[in-house]
mmCIF file of C-alpha atoms and ligand atoms in Angstrom:
data_model
loop_
_atom_site.group_PDB
_atom_site.id
_atom_site.type_symbol
_atom_site.label_atom_id
_atom_site.label_comp_id
_atom_site.label_asym_id
_atom_site.label_seq_id
_atom_site.Cartn_x
_atom_site.Cartn_y
_atom_site.Cartn_z
ATOM 1 C CA MET J 1 83.225 86.450 102.543
ATOM 2 C CA LYS J 2 85.976 86.096 105.146
ATOM 3 C CA ILE J 3 89.423 86.816 103.651
ATOM 4 C CA LEU J 4 92.763 86.004 105.242
ATOM 5 C CA ILE J 5 95.245 88.628 104.028
ATOM 6 C CA THR J 6 98.815 87.632 104.817
ATOM 7 C CA GLY J 7 101.458 90.359 104.783
ATOM 8 C CA GLY J 8 98.648 92.894 105.232
ATOM 9 C CA ALA J 9 100.821 95.260 107.293
ATOM 10 C CA GLY J 10 103.204 95.851 104.378
ATOM 11 C CA PHE J 11 102.968 98.258 101.454
ATOM 12 C CA ILE J 12 100.606 96.584 98.967
ATOM 13 C CA GLY J 13 98.904 94.398 101.589
ATOM 14 C CA SER J 14 97.794 97.371 103.713
ATOM 15 C CA ASN J 15 96.549 99.184 100.604
ATOM 16 C CA PHE J 16 94.612 96.005 99.719
ATOM 17 C CA VAL J 17 93.017 95.914 103.198
ATOM 18 C CA ARG J 18 91.898 99.535 102.648
ATOM 19 C CA TYR J 19 90.636 98.675 99.154
ATOM 20 C CA THR J 20 88.641 95.660 100.363
ATOM 21 C CA ILE J 21 87.100 97.120 103.526
ATOM 22 C CA GLY J 22 86.181 100.277 101.605
ATOM 23 C CA ARG J 23 84.320 98.439 98.835
ATOM 24 C CA TYR J 24 82.831 95.238 100.214
ATOM 25 C CA ASP J 25 81.143 93.834 103.307
ATOM 26 C CA ASP J 26 83.910 91.232 103.605
ATOM 27 C CA GLU J 27 85.493 90.316 106.903
ATOM 28 C CA VAL J 28 89.275 90.733 106.838
ATOM 29 C CA VAL J 29 91.826 88.895 108.980
ATOM 30 C CA VAL J 30 95.422 90.089 108.592
ATOM 31 C CA LEU J 31 98.262 87.709 109.455
ATOM 32 C CA ASP J 32 101.628 89.481 109.481
ATOM 33 C CA LYS J 33 104.933 88.761 111.185
ATOM 34 C CA LEU J 34 105.737 92.487 111.407
ATOM 35 C CA SER J 35 109.162 92.062 109.868
ATOM 36 C CA TYR J 36 111.226 95.222 109.322
ATOM 37 C CA ALA J 37 108.796 96.046 106.447
ATOM 38 C CA GLY J 38 105.572 95.445 108.376
ATOM 39 C CA ASN J 39 104.106 98.437 110.165
ATOM 40 C CA LEU J 40 100.903 98.629 112.205
ATOM 41 C CA GLU J 41 100.745 102.365 111.417
ATOM 42 C CA ASN J 42 99.715 101.278 107.890
ATOM 43 C CA LEU J 43 96.570 99.709 109.378
ATOM 44 C CA ARG J 44 95.902 102.159 112.225
ATOM 45 C CA ALA J 45 92.690 103.414 110.546
ATOM 46 C CA PHE J 46 91.087 99.956 110.951
ATOM 47 C CA GLU J 47 91.784 99.382 114.647
ATOM 48 C CA GLY J 48 88.459 98.573 116.302
ATOM 49 C CA HIS J 49 86.705 98.147 112.928
ATOM 50 C CA PRO J 50 84.060 95.393 113.282
ATOM 51 C CA ARG J 51 85.185 93.621 110.066
ATOM 52 C CA TYR J 52 88.936 93.735 110.740
ATOM 53 C CA ARG J 53 91.192 91.587 112.928
ATOM 54 C CA PHE J 54 94.998 91.544 113.161
ATOM 55 C CA ILE J 55 97.095 88.518 114.122
ATOM 56 C CA GLN J 56 100.853 88.812 114.498
ATOM 57 C CA GLY J 57 102.568 85.657 113.257
ATOM 58 C CA ASP J 58 104.747 83.919 110.703
ATOM 59 C CA ILE J 59 103.310 82.255 107.586
ATOM 60 C CA ALA J 60 106.039 79.612 107.901
ATOM 61 C CA ASP J 61 104.612 78.512 111.281
ATOM 62 C CA ALA J 62 101.970 75.822 110.694
ATOM 63 C CA GLU J 63 100.102 76.233 113.989
ATOM 64 C CA THR J 64 99.847 80.025 113.642
ATOM 65 C CA VAL J 65 98.566 79.610 110.083
ATOM 66 C CA ARG J 66 96.047 76.930 111.127
ATOM 67 C CA VAL J 67 94.502 79.287 113.701
ATOM 68 C CA ALA J 68 94.557 82.345 111.396
ATOM 69 C CA MET J 69 92.968 80.485 108.473
ATOM 70 C CA ARG J 70 90.085 79.068 110.509
ATOM 71 C CA GLY J 71 86.780 79.884 108.757
ATOM 72 C CA ALA J 72 88.412 81.773 105.873
ATOM 73 C CA ASP J 73 86.672 81.526 102.496
ATOM 74 C CA ALA J 74 89.646 83.041 100.686
ATOM 75 C CA VAL J 75 93.350 83.638 101.236
ATOM 76 C CA VAL J 76 95.352 86.402 99.558
ATOM 77 C CA ASN J 77 99.061 85.916 100.184
ATOM 78 C CA PHE J 78 101.111 89.119 100.143
ATOM 79 C CA ALA J 79 103.557 87.998 102.857
ATOM 80 C CA ALA J 80 107.066 87.939 101.473
ATOM 81 C CA GLU J 81 110.559 89.235 101.696
ATOM 82 C CA SER J 82 110.226 91.685 98.819
ATOM 83 C CA HIS J 83 113.482 93.594 98.242
ATOM 84 C CA VAL J 84 115.974 92.429 95.595
ATOM 85 C CA ASP J 85 119.015 94.143 97.171
ATOM 86 C CA ARG J 86 118.362 92.446 100.510
ATOM 87 C CA SER J 87 118.080 89.084 98.751
ATOM 88 C CA ILE J 88 121.551 89.662 97.305
ATOM 89 C CA LEU J 89 122.955 90.468 100.767
ATOM 90 C CA ASP J 90 121.266 87.410 102.375
ATOM 91 C CA PRO J 91 118.928 85.028 100.520
ATOM 92 C CA SER J 92 117.983 82.876 103.542
ATOM 93 C CA PRO J 93 114.866 84.766 104.784
ATOM 94 C CA PHE J 94 113.636 84.810 101.167
ATOM 95 C CA VAL J 95 113.729 81.030 100.881
ATOM 96 C CA ARG J 96 112.070 80.685 104.277
ATOM 97 C CA THR J 97 109.162 83.077 103.722
ATOM 98 C CA ASP J 98 108.662 83.102 99.950
ATOM 99 C CA VAL J 99 109.033 79.332 99.452
ATOM 100 C CA ILE J 100 108.490 77.543 102.792
ATOM 101 C CA GLY J 101 105.912 80.102 103.942
ATOM 102 C CA ALA J 102 103.963 79.584 100.712
ATOM 103 C CA TYR J 103 104.101 75.799 101.260
ATOM 104 C CA VAL J 104 102.771 76.103 104.843
ATOM 105 C CA LEU J 105 99.882 78.297 103.658
ATOM 106 C CA LEU J 106 99.057 75.872 100.834
ATOM 107 C CA GLU J 107 99.002 72.887 103.206
ATOM 108 C CA ALA J 108 96.600 74.671 105.547
ATOM 109 C CA ALA J 109 94.437 75.844 102.633
ATOM 110 C CA ARG J 110 94.015 72.346 101.213
ATOM 111 C CA HIS J 111 93.178 70.847 104.614
ATOM 112 C CA ASP J 112 90.616 73.636 105.227
ATOM 113 C CA SER J 113 89.192 73.370 101.678
ATOM 114 C CA VAL J 114 89.606 77.116 101.187
ATOM 115 C CA ALA J 115 87.453 78.235 98.228
ATOM 116 C CA ARG J 116 89.984 80.663 96.725
ATOM 117 C CA PHE J 117 93.759 81.036 97.192
ATOM 118 C CA VAL J 118 95.392 84.031 95.504
ATOM 119 C CA HIS J 119 99.165 84.072 95.530
ATOM 120 C CA VAL J 120 100.623 87.514 94.893
ATOM 121 C CA SER J 121 103.733 87.068 92.794
ATOM 122 C CA THR J 122 105.785 89.358 90.571
ATOM 123 C CA ASP J 123 106.799 90.057 86.979
ATOM 124 C CA GLU J 124 110.392 89.417 88.116
ATOM 125 C CA VAL J 125 109.814 85.647 87.833
ATOM 126 C CA TYR J 126 110.164 85.997 84.018
ATOM 127 C CA GLY J 127 113.643 87.473 84.450
ATOM 128 C CA GLU J 128 114.955 90.166 82.172
ATOM 129 C CA VAL J 129 112.673 90.956 79.198
ATOM 130 C CA LEU J 130 114.778 92.937 76.730
ATOM 131 C CA SER J 131 112.191 93.107 73.932
ATOM 132 C CA ASP J 132 108.408 92.848 73.565
ATOM 133 C CA SER J 133 106.161 91.925 76.519
ATOM 134 C CA VAL J 134 105.763 88.454 78.008
ATOM 135 C CA PRO J 135 102.456 86.584 78.334
ATOM 136 C CA GLU J 136 101.703 84.279 81.274
ATOM 137 C CA HIS J 137 102.833 81.114 79.479
ATOM 138 C CA ALA J 138 106.373 82.471 78.974
ATOM 139 C CA PRO J 139 109.068 80.457 80.781
ATOM 140 C CA LEU J 140 110.086 81.520 84.279
ATOM 141 C CA ARG J 141 113.746 82.592 84.254
ATOM 142 C CA PRO J 142 114.332 84.339 87.588
ATOM 143 C CA ARG J 143 117.772 85.890 88.028
ATOM 144 C CA SER J 144 117.934 87.201 91.623
ATOM 145 C CA PRO J 145 117.485 85.204 94.855
ATOM 146 C CA TYR J 146 114.277 87.221 95.423
ATOM 147 C CA ALA J 147 112.848 86.370 92.001
ATOM 148 C CA ALA J 148 113.918 82.728 92.329
ATOM 149 C CA SER J 149 112.202 82.414 95.730
ATOM 150 C CA LYS J 150 109.029 83.973 94.328
ATOM 151 C CA ALA J 151 109.168 81.553 91.377
ATOM 152 C CA GLY J 152 109.627 78.651 93.821
ATOM 153 C CA GLY J 153 106.537 79.722 95.773
ATOM 154 C CA GLU J 154 104.560 80.008 92.542
ATOM 155 C CA LEU J 155 105.543 76.551 91.353
ATOM 156 C CA LEU J 156 104.218 75.077 94.588
ATOM 157 C CA VAL J 157 100.950 76.985 94.111
ATOM 158 C CA SER J 158 100.541 75.544 90.592
ATOM 159 C CA ALA J 159 101.393 72.049 91.824
ATOM 160 C CA TYR J 160 98.756 72.264 94.586
ATOM 161 C CA HIS J 161 96.160 73.208 91.990
ATOM 162 C CA VAL J 162 97.074 70.324 89.686
ATOM 163 C CA THR J 163 97.651 67.680 92.366
ATOM 164 C CA TYR J 164 95.059 68.507 95.024
ATOM 165 C CA GLY J 165 92.588 70.620 93.050
ATOM 166 C CA LEU J 166 93.206 73.654 95.275
ATOM 167 C CA PRO J 167 91.396 76.618 93.634
ATOM 168 C CA ALA J 168 94.586 78.655 93.469
ATOM 169 C CA LEU J 169 95.416 81.660 91.283
ATOM 170 C CA ILE J 170 98.626 83.645 90.767
ATOM 171 C CA THR J 171 99.144 87.345 90.055
ATOM 172 C CA ARG J 172 102.355 88.766 88.576
ATOM 173 C CA GLY J 173 102.379 92.502 89.193
ATOM 174 C CA SER J 174 104.894 95.032 87.916
ATOM 175 C CA ASN J 175 106.831 97.693 89.894
ATOM 176 C CA THR J 176 104.342 99.238 92.271
ATOM 177 C CA PHE J 177 104.427 102.695 93.863
ATOM 178 C CA GLY J 178 102.251 104.803 96.145
ATOM 179 C CA PRO J 179 101.711 105.610 99.841
ATOM 180 C CA TYR J 180 103.150 103.376 102.607
ATOM 181 C CA GLN J 181 106.037 101.916 100.550
ATOM 182 C CA TYR J 182 109.007 101.160 102.802
ATOM 183 C CA PRO J 183 111.866 103.586 102.087
ATOM 184 C CA GLU J 184 114.228 101.003 100.577
ATOM 185 C CA LYS J 185 112.608 100.895 97.110
ATOM 186 C CA LEU J 186 113.592 103.338 94.355
ATOM 187 C CA ILE J 187 110.792 105.928 94.583
ATOM 188 C CA PRO J 188 110.712 106.390 98.383
ATOM 189 C CA VAL J 189 114.543 106.270 98.505
ATOM 190 C CA VAL J 190 114.743 109.122 95.991
ATOM 191 C CA VAL J 191 112.056 111.236 97.691
ATOM 192 C CA THR J 192 113.359 110.819 101.231
ATOM 193 C CA GLU J 193 117.060 111.205 100.326
ATOM 194 C CA ALA J 194 116.273 114.344 98.301
ATOM 195 C CA LEU J 195 114.284 115.762 101.226
ATOM 196 C CA ASP J 196 117.362 115.100 103.380
ATOM 197 C CA ARG J 197 119.534 116.859 100.780
ATOM 198 C CA GLN J 198 121.565 113.721 100.110
ATOM 199 C CA PRO J 199 122.863 112.661 96.693
ATOM 200 C CA ILE J 200 120.511 110.273 94.894
ATOM 201 C CA PRO J 201 121.967 106.758 94.449
ATOM 202 C CA VAL J 202 121.395 105.454 90.910
ATOM 203 C CA TYR J 203 122.645 101.978 90.044
ATOM 204 C CA GLY J 204 124.872 101.921 86.962
ATOM 205 C CA ASP J 205 123.789 104.163 84.092
ATOM 206 C CA GLY J 206 120.157 104.355 85.278
ATOM 207 C CA ARG J 207 118.906 103.245 81.833
ATOM 208 C CA GLN J 208 117.130 100.143 83.244
ATOM 209 C CA VAL J 209 113.408 100.053 82.494
ATOM 210 C CA ARG J 210 110.588 99.309 84.927
ATOM 211 C CA ASP J 211 106.827 99.293 84.230
ATOM 212 C CA TRP J 212 105.271 101.418 87.002
ATOM 213 C CA LEU J 213 101.867 100.498 88.439
ATOM 214 C CA TYR J 214 100.021 102.645 90.982
ATOM 215 C CA VAL J 215 99.267 100.663 94.133
ATOM 216 C CA GLU J 216 95.484 101.078 93.951
ATOM 217 C CA ASP J 217 95.502 99.780 90.367
ATOM 218 C CA HIS J 218 97.569 96.803 91.527
ATOM 219 C CA CYS J 219 95.021 96.160 94.317
ATOM 220 C CA ALA J 220 92.161 96.375 91.785
ATOM 221 C CA GLY J 221 93.954 93.804 89.606
ATOM 222 C CA ILE J 222 94.413 91.389 92.508
ATOM 223 C CA ASP J 223 90.781 91.920 93.513
ATOM 224 C CA THR J 224 89.634 91.145 89.944
ATOM 225 C CA VAL J 225 91.620 87.900 90.012
ATOM 226 C CA LEU J 226 90.245 87.029 93.460
ATOM 227 C CA ARG J 227 86.626 87.484 92.387
ATOM 228 C CA ASN J 228 86.630 86.672 88.648
ATOM 229 C CA GLY J 229 89.825 84.772 87.837
ATOM 230 C CA GLU J 230 89.919 81.156 86.771
ATOM 231 C CA PRO J 231 91.525 78.752 89.271
ATOM 232 C CA GLY J 232 94.820 77.319 88.031
ATOM 233 C CA GLN J 233 95.607 80.459 86.020
ATOM 234 C CA ALA J 234 98.268 83.139 86.402
ATOM 235 C CA TYR J 235 97.513 86.788 85.534
ATOM 236 C CA ASN J 236 100.001 89.525 84.654
ATOM 237 C CA ILE J 237 99.267 92.981 86.108
ATOM 238 C CA GLY J 238 101.305 95.617 84.284
ATOM 239 C CA GLY J 239 101.016 99.379 84.649
ATOM 240 C CA GLY J 240 101.636 100.118 80.962
ATOM 241 C CA ASN J 241 104.071 102.833 82.084
ATOM 242 C CA GLU J 242 107.597 101.833 81.098
ATOM 243 C CA GLN J 243 110.184 104.313 82.302
ATOM 244 C CA CYS J 244 113.990 104.439 82.652
ATOM 245 C CA ASN J 245 115.104 104.779 86.263
ATOM 246 C CA ILE J 246 116.962 108.011 85.563
ATOM 247 C CA ASP J 247 113.814 109.582 84.071
ATOM 248 C CA VAL J 248 111.827 108.574 87.166
ATOM 249 C CA VAL J 249 114.513 110.146 89.386
ATOM 250 C CA GLU J 250 114.409 113.380 87.370
ATOM 251 C CA ARG J 251 110.615 113.550 87.532
ATOM 252 C CA ILE J 252 110.690 113.124 91.316
ATOM 253 C CA LEU J 253 113.328 115.820 91.759
ATOM 254 C CA GLY J 254 111.220 118.084 89.522
ATOM 255 C CA ALA J 255 108.101 117.405 91.602
ATOM 256 C CA LEU J 256 110.056 118.269 94.750
ATOM 257 C CA GLY J 257 111.303 121.503 93.194
ATOM 258 C CA ARG J 258 114.884 120.227 93.527
ATOM 259 C CA PRO J 259 116.001 119.574 89.918
ATOM 260 C CA ASP J 260 119.600 120.407 90.844
ATOM 261 C CA CYS J 261 119.824 117.741 93.585
ATOM 262 C CA PRO J 262 123.017 115.732 92.832
ATOM 263 C CA VAL J 263 122.597 112.254 91.346
ATOM 264 C CA ARG J 264 125.349 109.732 92.083
ATOM 265 C CA HIS J 265 125.773 106.852 89.638
ATOM 266 C CA ILE J 266 127.079 104.009 91.786
ATOM 267 C CA LEU J 267 128.214 100.408 91.271
ATOM 268 C CA ASP J 268 125.414 98.464 89.609
ATOM 269 C CA ARG J 269 123.260 95.782 91.277
ATOM 270 C CA PRO J 270 124.772 92.331 90.491
ATOM 271 C CA GLY J 271 122.666 90.554 87.861
ATOM 272 C CA HIS J 272 120.577 93.704 87.426
ATOM 273 C CA ASP J 273 117.599 93.002 85.143
ATOM 274 C CA GLY J 274 117.623 95.639 82.381
ATOM 275 C CA ARG J 275 113.900 95.588 81.710
ATOM 276 C CA TYR J 276 110.611 93.994 82.761
ATOM 277 C CA SER J 277 107.535 94.061 80.564
ATOM 278 C CA VAL J 278 104.395 91.969 80.870
ATOM 279 C CA ASP J 279 101.435 91.544 78.537
ATOM 280 C CA SER J 280 98.292 92.107 80.660
ATOM 281 C CA SER J 281 95.710 91.165 77.969
ATOM 282 C CA LYS J 282 94.392 88.241 80.003
ATOM 283 C CA LEU J 283 93.482 90.459 82.968
ATOM 284 C CA LEU J 284 92.196 93.245 80.707
ATOM 285 C CA ALA J 285 89.773 90.647 79.298
ATOM 286 C CA LEU J 286 88.377 90.208 82.829
ATOM 287 C CA GLY J 287 87.472 93.907 82.887
ATOM 288 C CA TRP J 288 90.446 95.350 84.798
ATOM 289 C CA LYS J 289 92.430 98.292 83.552
ATOM 290 C CA PRO J 290 94.884 100.680 85.241
ATOM 291 C CA THR J 291 93.215 104.021 85.889
ATOM 292 C CA ARG J 292 95.993 106.343 87.065
ATOM 293 C CA GLN J 293 98.298 108.343 84.808
ATOM 294 C CA PHE J 294 101.926 107.895 85.806
ATOM 295 C CA ALA J 295 102.887 111.601 86.025
ATOM 296 C CA GLU J 296 99.896 112.528 88.189
ATOM 297 C CA ALA J 297 100.136 109.434 90.432
ATOM 298 C CA LEU J 298 103.874 109.978 90.933
ATOM 299 C CA GLU J 299 103.289 113.593 91.960
ATOM 300 C CA ALA J 300 100.570 112.494 94.408
ATOM 301 C CA THR J 301 102.957 109.897 95.849
ATOM 302 C CA VAL J 302 105.754 112.449 96.236
ATOM 303 C CA ARG J 303 103.288 114.759 98.020
ATOM 304 C CA TRP J 304 102.268 111.916 100.341
ATOM 305 C CA TYR J 305 105.882 111.408 101.443
ATOM 306 C CA VAL J 306 106.370 115.152 101.915
ATOM 307 C CA ASP J 307 103.204 115.306 104.052
ATOM 308 C CA ASN J 308 103.916 112.113 106.005
ATOM 309 C CA GLU J 309 107.452 112.510 107.248
ATOM 310 C CA SER J 310 106.221 111.260 110.650
ATOM 311 C CA TRP J 311 105.545 107.907 108.922
ATOM 312 C CA TRP J 312 108.929 107.360 107.232
ATOM 313 C CA ARG J 313 111.356 109.278 109.450
ATOM 314 C CA PRO J 314 111.206 106.847 112.420
ATOM 315 C CA MET J 315 111.826 103.907 110.052
ATOM 316 C CA LYS J 316 114.917 105.518 108.560
ATOM 317 C CA GLN J 317 116.234 106.165 112.070
ATOM 318 C CA ARG J 318 115.996 102.525 113.201
ATOM 319 C CA PRO J 319 119.383 100.747 113.662
ATOM 320 C CA GLU J 320 118.127 97.981 111.352
ATOM 321 C CA TYR J 321 117.581 100.488 108.523
ATOM 322 C CA ILE J 322 120.880 102.292 109.080
ATOM 323 C CA ASP J 323 122.676 98.922 109.030
ATOM 324 C CA TYR J 324 120.939 97.872 105.788
ATOM 325 C CA PHE J 325 121.595 101.242 104.157
ATOM 326 C CA GLN J 326 125.304 101.015 104.978
ATOM 327 C CA ARG J 327 125.632 97.430 103.781
ATOM 328 C CA ASN J 328 123.783 98.137 100.534
ATOM 329 C CA TYR J 329 125.257 101.489 99.586
ATOM 330 C CA GLN J 330 128.649 101.836 101.323
ATOM 331 C CA GLU J 331 130.448 99.231 99.242
ATOM 332 C CA ARG J 332 128.890 100.523 96.022
ATOM 333 C CA LEU J 333 129.907 104.076 96.860
ATOM 334 C CA ALA J 334 133.425 102.940 97.750
ATOM 335 C CA ALA J 335 133.720 101.114 94.410
ATOM 336 C CA THR J 336 132.561 104.191 92.467
ATOM 337 C CA SER J 337 134.833 107.033 91.559
ATOM 338 C CA PRO J 338 133.389 110.337 92.844
HETATM 339 P P1 LIG D 1 106.523 94.654 101.805
HETATM 340 O O1 LIG D 1 107.929 94.209 102.006
HETATM 341 O O2 LIG D 1 106.174 96.095 101.917
HETATM 342 O O3 LIG D 1 105.552 93.854 102.788
HETATM 343 C C1 LIG D 1 105.701 92.515 103.090
HETATM 344 C C2 LIG D 1 104.865 92.216 104.321
HETATM 345 O O4 LIG D 1 104.979 90.805 104.603
HETATM 346 C C3 LIG D 1 105.325 92.944 105.577
HETATM 347 O O5 LIG D 1 104.218 93.477 106.265
HETATM 348 C C4 LIG D 1 106.009 91.864 106.402
HETATM 349 O O6 LIG D 1 105.950 92.088 107.796
HETATM 350 C C5 LIG D 1 105.229 90.631 105.990
HETATM 351 N N1 LIG D 1 105.995 89.392 106.173
HETATM 352 C C6 LIG D 1 107.277 89.139 105.783
HETATM 353 N N2 LIG D 1 107.617 87.886 106.130
HETATM 354 C C7 LIG D 1 106.530 87.336 106.732
HETATM 355 C C8 LIG D 1 106.268 86.070 107.298
HETATM 356 N N3 LIG D 1 107.203 85.104 107.303
HETATM 357 N N4 LIG D 1 105.055 85.839 107.831
HETATM 358 C C9 LIG D 1 104.106 86.815 107.838
HETATM 359 N N5 LIG D 1 104.304 88.036 107.321
HETATM 360 C C10 LIG D 1 105.498 88.293 106.771
HETATM 361 O O7 LIG D 1 106.126 94.075 100.371
HETATM 362 P P2 LIG D 1 105.168 94.665 99.241
HETATM 363 O O8 LIG D 1 105.947 95.555 98.372
HETATM 364 O O9 LIG D 1 103.926 95.139 99.871
HETATM 365 O O10 LIG D 1 104.881 93.332 98.411
HETATM 366 C C11 LIG D 1 103.776 92.483 98.758
HETATM 367 C C12 LIG D 1 103.772 91.311 97.812
HETATM 368 O O11 LIG D 1 103.658 91.773 96.471
HETATM 369 C C13 LIG D 1 105.049 90.472 97.851
HETATM 370 O O12 LIG D 1 104.684 89.121 97.736
HETATM 371 C C14 LIG D 1 105.840 90.925 96.632
HETATM 372 O O13 LIG D 1 106.657 89.871 96.154
HETATM 373 C C15 LIG D 1 104.711 91.250 95.665
HETATM 374 N N6 LIG D 1 105.001 92.289 94.658
HETATM 375 C C16 LIG D 1 105.523 93.502 95.024
HETATM 376 C C17 LIG D 1 105.721 94.485 94.050
HETATM 377 C C18 LIG D 1 106.297 95.835 94.400
HETATM 378 O O14 LIG D 1 106.685 96.578 93.486
HETATM 379 N N7 LIG D 1 106.372 96.231 95.668
HETATM 380 C C19 LIG D 1 105.397 94.219 92.718
HETATM 381 C C20 LIG D 1 104.888 92.954 92.375
HETATM 382 C C21 LIG D 1 104.671 92.006 93.359
HETATM 383 O O1 LIG D 2 108.890 94.222 89.232
HETATM 384 C C1 LIG D 2 108.230 93.962 90.444
HETATM 385 C C2 LIG D 2 109.226 94.096 91.570
HETATM 386 O O2 LIG D 2 109.519 95.484 91.687
HETATM 387 C C3 LIG D 2 108.715 93.533 92.884
HETATM 388 O O3 LIG D 2 108.540 92.154 92.762
HETATM 389 C C4 LIG D 2 109.707 93.829 94.023
HETATM 390 O O4 LIG D 2 109.141 93.412 95.256
HETATM 391 C C5 LIG D 2 109.969 95.320 94.057
HETATM 392 O O5 LIG D 2 110.956 95.582 95.032
HETATM 393 C C6 LIG D 2 110.430 95.828 92.699
HETATM 394 O O6 LIG D 2 111.752 95.327 92.368
HETATM 395 P P1 LIG D 2 112.887 96.269 91.729
HETATM 396 O O7 LIG D 2 114.206 95.693 92.040
HETATM 397 O O8 LIG D 2 112.575 96.589 90.324
HETATM 398 O O9 LIG D 2 112.590 97.597 92.605
HETATM 399 P P2 LIG D 2 113.556 98.668 93.312
HETATM 400 O O10 LIG D 2 112.678 99.775 93.787
HETATM 401 O O11 LIG D 2 114.490 98.055 94.287
HETATM 402 O O12 LIG D 2 114.419 99.202 92.089
HETATM 403 C C7 LIG D 2 113.811 99.782 90.937
HETATM 404 C C8 LIG D 2 114.920 100.106 89.945
HETATM 405 O O13 LIG D 2 115.722 101.178 90.489
HETATM 406 C C9 LIG D 2 115.889 98.953 89.710
HETATM 407 O O14 LIG D 2 116.303 98.986 88.355
HETATM 408 C C10 LIG D 2 117.069 99.271 90.624
HETATM 409 C C11 LIG D 2 117.085 100.789 90.661
HETATM 410 N N1 LIG D 2 117.562 101.405 91.918
HETATM 411 C C12 LIG D 2 116.989 101.011 93.089
HETATM 412 C C13 LIG D 2 117.378 101.570 94.279
HETATM 413 C C14 LIG D 2 116.757 101.132 95.588
HETATM 414 C C15 LIG D 2 118.520 102.416 91.890
HETATM 415 O O15 LIG D 2 119.031 102.776 90.810
HETATM 416 N N2 LIG D 2 118.894 102.967 93.073
HETATM 417 C C16 LIG D 2 118.380 102.595 94.273
HETATM 418 O O16 LIG D 2 118.795 103.138 95.339
#
């Protein structure tokens, strides 16, 4: 099978390329714009591989997509603006990539009669889930510009299935962690700031709950949906590891041998969702289950960042990153009493 993997130079996408090439004889074409979050280092191991090809380009550009999708049996769409805090600072790239980009991919897929279209979405489309766990038929109540853009993309995917019969499927994964995650998300922020002996920024009281899913388990879930899912269906992919942010921070500092590293509680994220929790029974019934224990996988991830400073250090030194870091944290720090 020939698979077009969009956003394959990002965190989960590059892990999915590794997962796929390592397990199957499939041919993989990666289409990625190389935004601030895309990094060819994540795919360096596949350069020159006979079943791998990289194309730099934007999923919102119809001609680029037409060329990249040529001959593809399946599309797996990871390409997105993925960070909630950035969507609060500026929603426009989110609408462009996560909604319009999804539309451009869908148009190309229906004209090419692609046999399988998997749209990688998120548990954030359900909004805050303060009790129980939500199944796939729960209403979508996104609360951040990121989550709303992802919900918009999803609604187009469902409409293309109903209207044009496109064999499209949706995945809604929970908070993912592991190697190659850009250092703007909680776990790599905590590890890299602690290594730099900086105070750890925790939004509000740090009691918000996330359900952590190891990246390889997330890839296995997406792969199960790609190969065995039913077109027209959405599938939750939850880690089954609900943790308060402050507990995650403390575990990381423990793993680094720096339990006394100062934690700074700063002004909360506007509209901060207090908890996400999905019911993954539908995917479990297809034979998937998460395999990694949270404590062990978190320690392995921390070790990866310690051992791969040459991967994250250059990113944190880029003017773009320094600018984002200041815009995101400066105001919050200023509004917080020391
Ligand atoms: P990421 O930000 O690390 O990677 C996104 C990739 O998409 C980058 O390589 C970037 O260059 C590329 N990209 C961005 N805009 C593009 C465009 N217009 N055209 C082509 N490529 C473009 O994101 P991630 O954490 O790997 O997330 C991948 C997908 O999984 C996203 O759709 C995200 O919504 C979803 N998701 C993420 C998580 C998580 O915890 N990280 C959980 C559930 C779902
Ligand atoms: O739930 C799936 C989603 O998980 C994905 O769709 C998103 O792409 C991904 O970014 C992630 O969203 P979150 O907003 O939950 O992840 P983030 O790592 O930004 O934050 C996790 C929690 O930690 C959240 O409650 C906010 C908090 N936080 C985050 C940062 C970056 C802090 O307290 N301090 C921080 O510096």
